[in-house]
GROMACS .gro file of C-alpha atoms in nm:
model
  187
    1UNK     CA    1   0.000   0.000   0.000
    2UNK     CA    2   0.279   0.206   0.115
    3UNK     CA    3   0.422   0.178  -0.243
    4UNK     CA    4   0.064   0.271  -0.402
    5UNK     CA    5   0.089   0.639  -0.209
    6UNK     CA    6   0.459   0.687  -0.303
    7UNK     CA    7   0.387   0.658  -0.710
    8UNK     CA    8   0.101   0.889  -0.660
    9UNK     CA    9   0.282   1.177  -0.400
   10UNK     CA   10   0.580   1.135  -0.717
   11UNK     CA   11   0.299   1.175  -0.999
   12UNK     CA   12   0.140   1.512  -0.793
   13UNK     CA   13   0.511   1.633  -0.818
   14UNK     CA   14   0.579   1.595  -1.199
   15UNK     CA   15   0.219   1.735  -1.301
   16UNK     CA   16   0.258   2.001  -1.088
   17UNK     CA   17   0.500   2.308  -1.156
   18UNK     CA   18   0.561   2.670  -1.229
   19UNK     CA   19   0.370   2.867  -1.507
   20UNK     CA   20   0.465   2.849  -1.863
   21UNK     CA   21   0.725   3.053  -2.009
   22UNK     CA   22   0.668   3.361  -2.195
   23UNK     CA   23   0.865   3.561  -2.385
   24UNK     CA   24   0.790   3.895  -2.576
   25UNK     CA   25   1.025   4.133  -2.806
   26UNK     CA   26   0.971   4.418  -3.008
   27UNK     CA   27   1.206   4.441  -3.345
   28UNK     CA   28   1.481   4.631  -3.130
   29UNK     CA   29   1.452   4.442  -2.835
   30UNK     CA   30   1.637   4.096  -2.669
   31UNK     CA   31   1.385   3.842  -2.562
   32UNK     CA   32   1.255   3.895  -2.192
   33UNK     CA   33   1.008   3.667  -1.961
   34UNK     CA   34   0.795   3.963  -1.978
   35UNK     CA   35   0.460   4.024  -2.126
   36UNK     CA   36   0.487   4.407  -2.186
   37UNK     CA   37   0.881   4.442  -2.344
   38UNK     CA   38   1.059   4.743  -2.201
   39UNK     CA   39   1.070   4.945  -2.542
   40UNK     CA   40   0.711   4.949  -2.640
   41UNK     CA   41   0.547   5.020  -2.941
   42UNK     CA   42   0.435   5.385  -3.071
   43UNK     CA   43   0.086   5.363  -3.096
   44UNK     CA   44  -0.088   5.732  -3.139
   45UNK     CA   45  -0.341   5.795  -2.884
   46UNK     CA   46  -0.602   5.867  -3.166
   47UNK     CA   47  -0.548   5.503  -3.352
   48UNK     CA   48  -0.563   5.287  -2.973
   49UNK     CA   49  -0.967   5.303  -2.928
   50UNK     CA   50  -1.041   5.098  -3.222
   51UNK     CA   51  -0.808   4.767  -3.309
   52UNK     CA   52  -0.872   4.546  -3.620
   53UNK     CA   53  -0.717   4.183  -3.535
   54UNK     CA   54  -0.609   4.018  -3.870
   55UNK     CA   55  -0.463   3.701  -3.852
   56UNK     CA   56  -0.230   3.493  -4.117
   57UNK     CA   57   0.044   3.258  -4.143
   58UNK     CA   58   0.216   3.011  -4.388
   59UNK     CA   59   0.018   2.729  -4.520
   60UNK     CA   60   0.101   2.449  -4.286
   61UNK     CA   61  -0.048   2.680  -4.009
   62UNK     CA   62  -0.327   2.821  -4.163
   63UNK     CA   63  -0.395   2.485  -4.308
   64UNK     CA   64  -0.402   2.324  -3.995
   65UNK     CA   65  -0.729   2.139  -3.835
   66UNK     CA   66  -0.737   2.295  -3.520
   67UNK     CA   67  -0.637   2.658  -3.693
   68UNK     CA   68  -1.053   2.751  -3.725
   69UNK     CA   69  -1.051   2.706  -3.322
   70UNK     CA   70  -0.714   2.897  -3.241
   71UNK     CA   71  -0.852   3.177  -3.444
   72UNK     CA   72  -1.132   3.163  -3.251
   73UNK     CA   73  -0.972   3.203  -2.918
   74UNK     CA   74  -0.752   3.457  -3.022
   75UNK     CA   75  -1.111   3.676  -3.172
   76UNK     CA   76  -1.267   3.587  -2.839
   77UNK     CA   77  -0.963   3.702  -2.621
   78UNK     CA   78  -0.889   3.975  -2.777
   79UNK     CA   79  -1.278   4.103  -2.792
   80UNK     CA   80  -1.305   4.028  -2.430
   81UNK     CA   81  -0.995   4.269  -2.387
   82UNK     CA   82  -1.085   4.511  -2.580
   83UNK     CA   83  -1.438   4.585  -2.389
   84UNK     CA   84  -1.221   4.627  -2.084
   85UNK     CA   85  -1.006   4.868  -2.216
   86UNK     CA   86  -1.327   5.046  -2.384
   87UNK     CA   87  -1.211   4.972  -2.728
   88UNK     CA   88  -1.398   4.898  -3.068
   89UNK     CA   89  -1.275   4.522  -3.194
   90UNK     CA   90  -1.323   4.366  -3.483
   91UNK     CA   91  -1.177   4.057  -3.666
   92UNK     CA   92  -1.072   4.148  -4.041
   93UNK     CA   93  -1.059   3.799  -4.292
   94UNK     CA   94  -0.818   3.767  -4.578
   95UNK     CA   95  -0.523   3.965  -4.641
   96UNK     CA   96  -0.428   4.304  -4.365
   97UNK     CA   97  -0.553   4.593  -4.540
   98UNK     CA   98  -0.629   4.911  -4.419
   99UNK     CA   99  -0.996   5.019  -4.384
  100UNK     CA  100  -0.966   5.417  -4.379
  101UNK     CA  101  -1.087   5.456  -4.049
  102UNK     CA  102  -0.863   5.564  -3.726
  103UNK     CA  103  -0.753   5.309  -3.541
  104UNK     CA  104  -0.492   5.013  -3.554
  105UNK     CA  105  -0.427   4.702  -3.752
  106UNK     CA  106  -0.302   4.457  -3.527
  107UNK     CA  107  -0.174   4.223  -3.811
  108UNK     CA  108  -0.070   3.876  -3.660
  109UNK     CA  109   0.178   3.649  -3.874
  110UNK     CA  110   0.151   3.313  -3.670
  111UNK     CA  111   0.480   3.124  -3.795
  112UNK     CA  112   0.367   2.824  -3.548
  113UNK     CA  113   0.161   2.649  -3.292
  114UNK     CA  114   0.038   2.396  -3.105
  115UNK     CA  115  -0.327   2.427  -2.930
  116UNK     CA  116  -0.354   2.220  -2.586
  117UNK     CA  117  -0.680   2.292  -2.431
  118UNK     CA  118  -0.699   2.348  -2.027
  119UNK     CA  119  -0.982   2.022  -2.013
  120UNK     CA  120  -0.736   1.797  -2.238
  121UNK     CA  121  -0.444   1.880  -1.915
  122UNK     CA  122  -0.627   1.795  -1.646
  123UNK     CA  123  -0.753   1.504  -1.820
  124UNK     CA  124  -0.472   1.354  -2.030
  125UNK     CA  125  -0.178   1.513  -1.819
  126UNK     CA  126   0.157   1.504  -1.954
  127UNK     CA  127   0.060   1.275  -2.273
  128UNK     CA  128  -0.114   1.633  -2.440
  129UNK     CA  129   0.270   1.729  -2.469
  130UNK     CA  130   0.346   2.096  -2.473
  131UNK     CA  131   0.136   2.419  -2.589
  132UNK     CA  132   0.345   2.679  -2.830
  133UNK     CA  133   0.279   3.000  -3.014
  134UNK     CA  134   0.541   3.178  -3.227
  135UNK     CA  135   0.428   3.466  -3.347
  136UNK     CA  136   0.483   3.809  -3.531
  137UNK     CA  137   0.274   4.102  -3.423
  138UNK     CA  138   0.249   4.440  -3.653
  139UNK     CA  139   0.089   4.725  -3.531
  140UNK     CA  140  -0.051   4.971  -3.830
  141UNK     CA  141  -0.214   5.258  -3.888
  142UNK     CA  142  -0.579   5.139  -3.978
  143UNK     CA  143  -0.605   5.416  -4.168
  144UNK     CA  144  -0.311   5.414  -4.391
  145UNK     CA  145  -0.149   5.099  -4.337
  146UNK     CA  146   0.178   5.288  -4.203
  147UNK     CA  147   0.363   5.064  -3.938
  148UNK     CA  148   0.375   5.159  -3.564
  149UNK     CA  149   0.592   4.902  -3.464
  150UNK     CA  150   0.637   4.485  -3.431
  151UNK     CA  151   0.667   4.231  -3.168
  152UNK     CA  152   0.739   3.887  -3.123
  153UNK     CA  153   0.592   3.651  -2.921
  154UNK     CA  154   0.701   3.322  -2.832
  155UNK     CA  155   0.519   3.120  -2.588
  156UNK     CA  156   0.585   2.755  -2.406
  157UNK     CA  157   0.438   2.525  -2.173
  158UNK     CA  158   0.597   2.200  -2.052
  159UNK     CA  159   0.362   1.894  -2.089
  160UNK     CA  160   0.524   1.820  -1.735
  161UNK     CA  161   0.412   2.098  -1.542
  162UNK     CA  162   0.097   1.959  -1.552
  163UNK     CA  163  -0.201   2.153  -1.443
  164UNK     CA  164  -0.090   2.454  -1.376
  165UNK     CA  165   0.137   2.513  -1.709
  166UNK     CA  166  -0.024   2.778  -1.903
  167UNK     CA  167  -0.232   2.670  -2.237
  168UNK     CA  168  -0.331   2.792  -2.500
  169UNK     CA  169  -0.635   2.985  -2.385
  170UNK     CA  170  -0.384   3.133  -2.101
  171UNK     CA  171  -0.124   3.190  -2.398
  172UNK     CA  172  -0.328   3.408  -2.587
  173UNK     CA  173  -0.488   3.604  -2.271
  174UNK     CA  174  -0.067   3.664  -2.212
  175UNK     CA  175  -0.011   3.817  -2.534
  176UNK     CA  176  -0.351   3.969  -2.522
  177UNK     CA  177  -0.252   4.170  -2.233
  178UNK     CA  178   0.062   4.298  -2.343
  179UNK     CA  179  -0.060   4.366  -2.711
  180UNK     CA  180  -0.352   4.614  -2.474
  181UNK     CA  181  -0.091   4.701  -2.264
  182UNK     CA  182   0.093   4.866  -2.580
  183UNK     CA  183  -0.243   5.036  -2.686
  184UNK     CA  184  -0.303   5.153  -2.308
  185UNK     CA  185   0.022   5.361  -2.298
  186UNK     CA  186  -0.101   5.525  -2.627
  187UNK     CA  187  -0.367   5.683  -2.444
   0.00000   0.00000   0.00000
């Protein structure tokens, strides 16, 4: 019996960890652990209360099955966001073009991922493996398609911090907040 508690106190340890890792640059800037880099983006106070979210990628991304879903999540975050910051959102299909109107073009180039969900963690554990988004982030003027400024965003989880390593849902929330972050100090 003894041996019966041992193998599950040592399973609680491996599925259980710190928080995934994060990391966040703009084009000038080393990679940091942080979600808002320390050079952030010019955004003019005028083009921060209404962002356009247009997202893209290379074919092996975009043609991926789960690609519909992770679109999704990134629409939903970023709406979500966006009402608590009092700012107009909308998702733009196709290819980033500016509209006309004030306001910024938040064009995302996803060069990879890999959408874990939180239920499949807590019910599959370690087997999901690990959640990923690489990432390109362009900020432009809605209005005339004139570039603010970039960031990259590269975000892990290890499949072995169980439970409590971030997924994709807490991912894009991350990058959600610093992207908002950026439009914040523009106001």
């Amino acid at each position: 019996m003894k041996q019966y508690a041992v193998v599950a106190m040592l399973g609680t340890v491996l599925l259980t960890g710190c928080a995934g890792t994060q990391q966040s640059n703009n084009t000038s800037q080393s990679a940091t652990q942080n979600a808002v880099p320390s050079q952030p983006v010019s955004v003019p106070a005028g083009s921060a209360k209404n962002v356009v979210l247009n997202m893209t990628g290379p074919k092996n991304v975009t043609g991926s099955s789960s690609w519909t879903s992770f679109k999704e999540e990134w629409r939903a975050t970023f709406a979500d966001h966006a009402e608590a910051a009092g700012t107009t959102f909308s998702l733009q299909e196709g290819e980033a073009k500016p509209t006309g109107a004030a306001g910024t073009l938040l064009n995302v180039y996803v060069n990879d991922f890999r959408q874990v969900g939180i239920g499949s963690r807590i019910f599959f554990g370690a087997m999901t493996g690990n959640a990923y988004i690489d990432a390109n982030l362009t900020f432009n003027d809605l209005k005339t398609g004139t570039t603010f400024g970039a960031q990259t965003y590269n975000t892990t989880s290890s499949a072995w911090q169980g439970v409590f390593g971030k997924m994709t849902p807490q991912q894009v929330d991350s990058i959600a907040t610093g992207v908002f972050h950026e439009l914040k100090s523009a106001r």
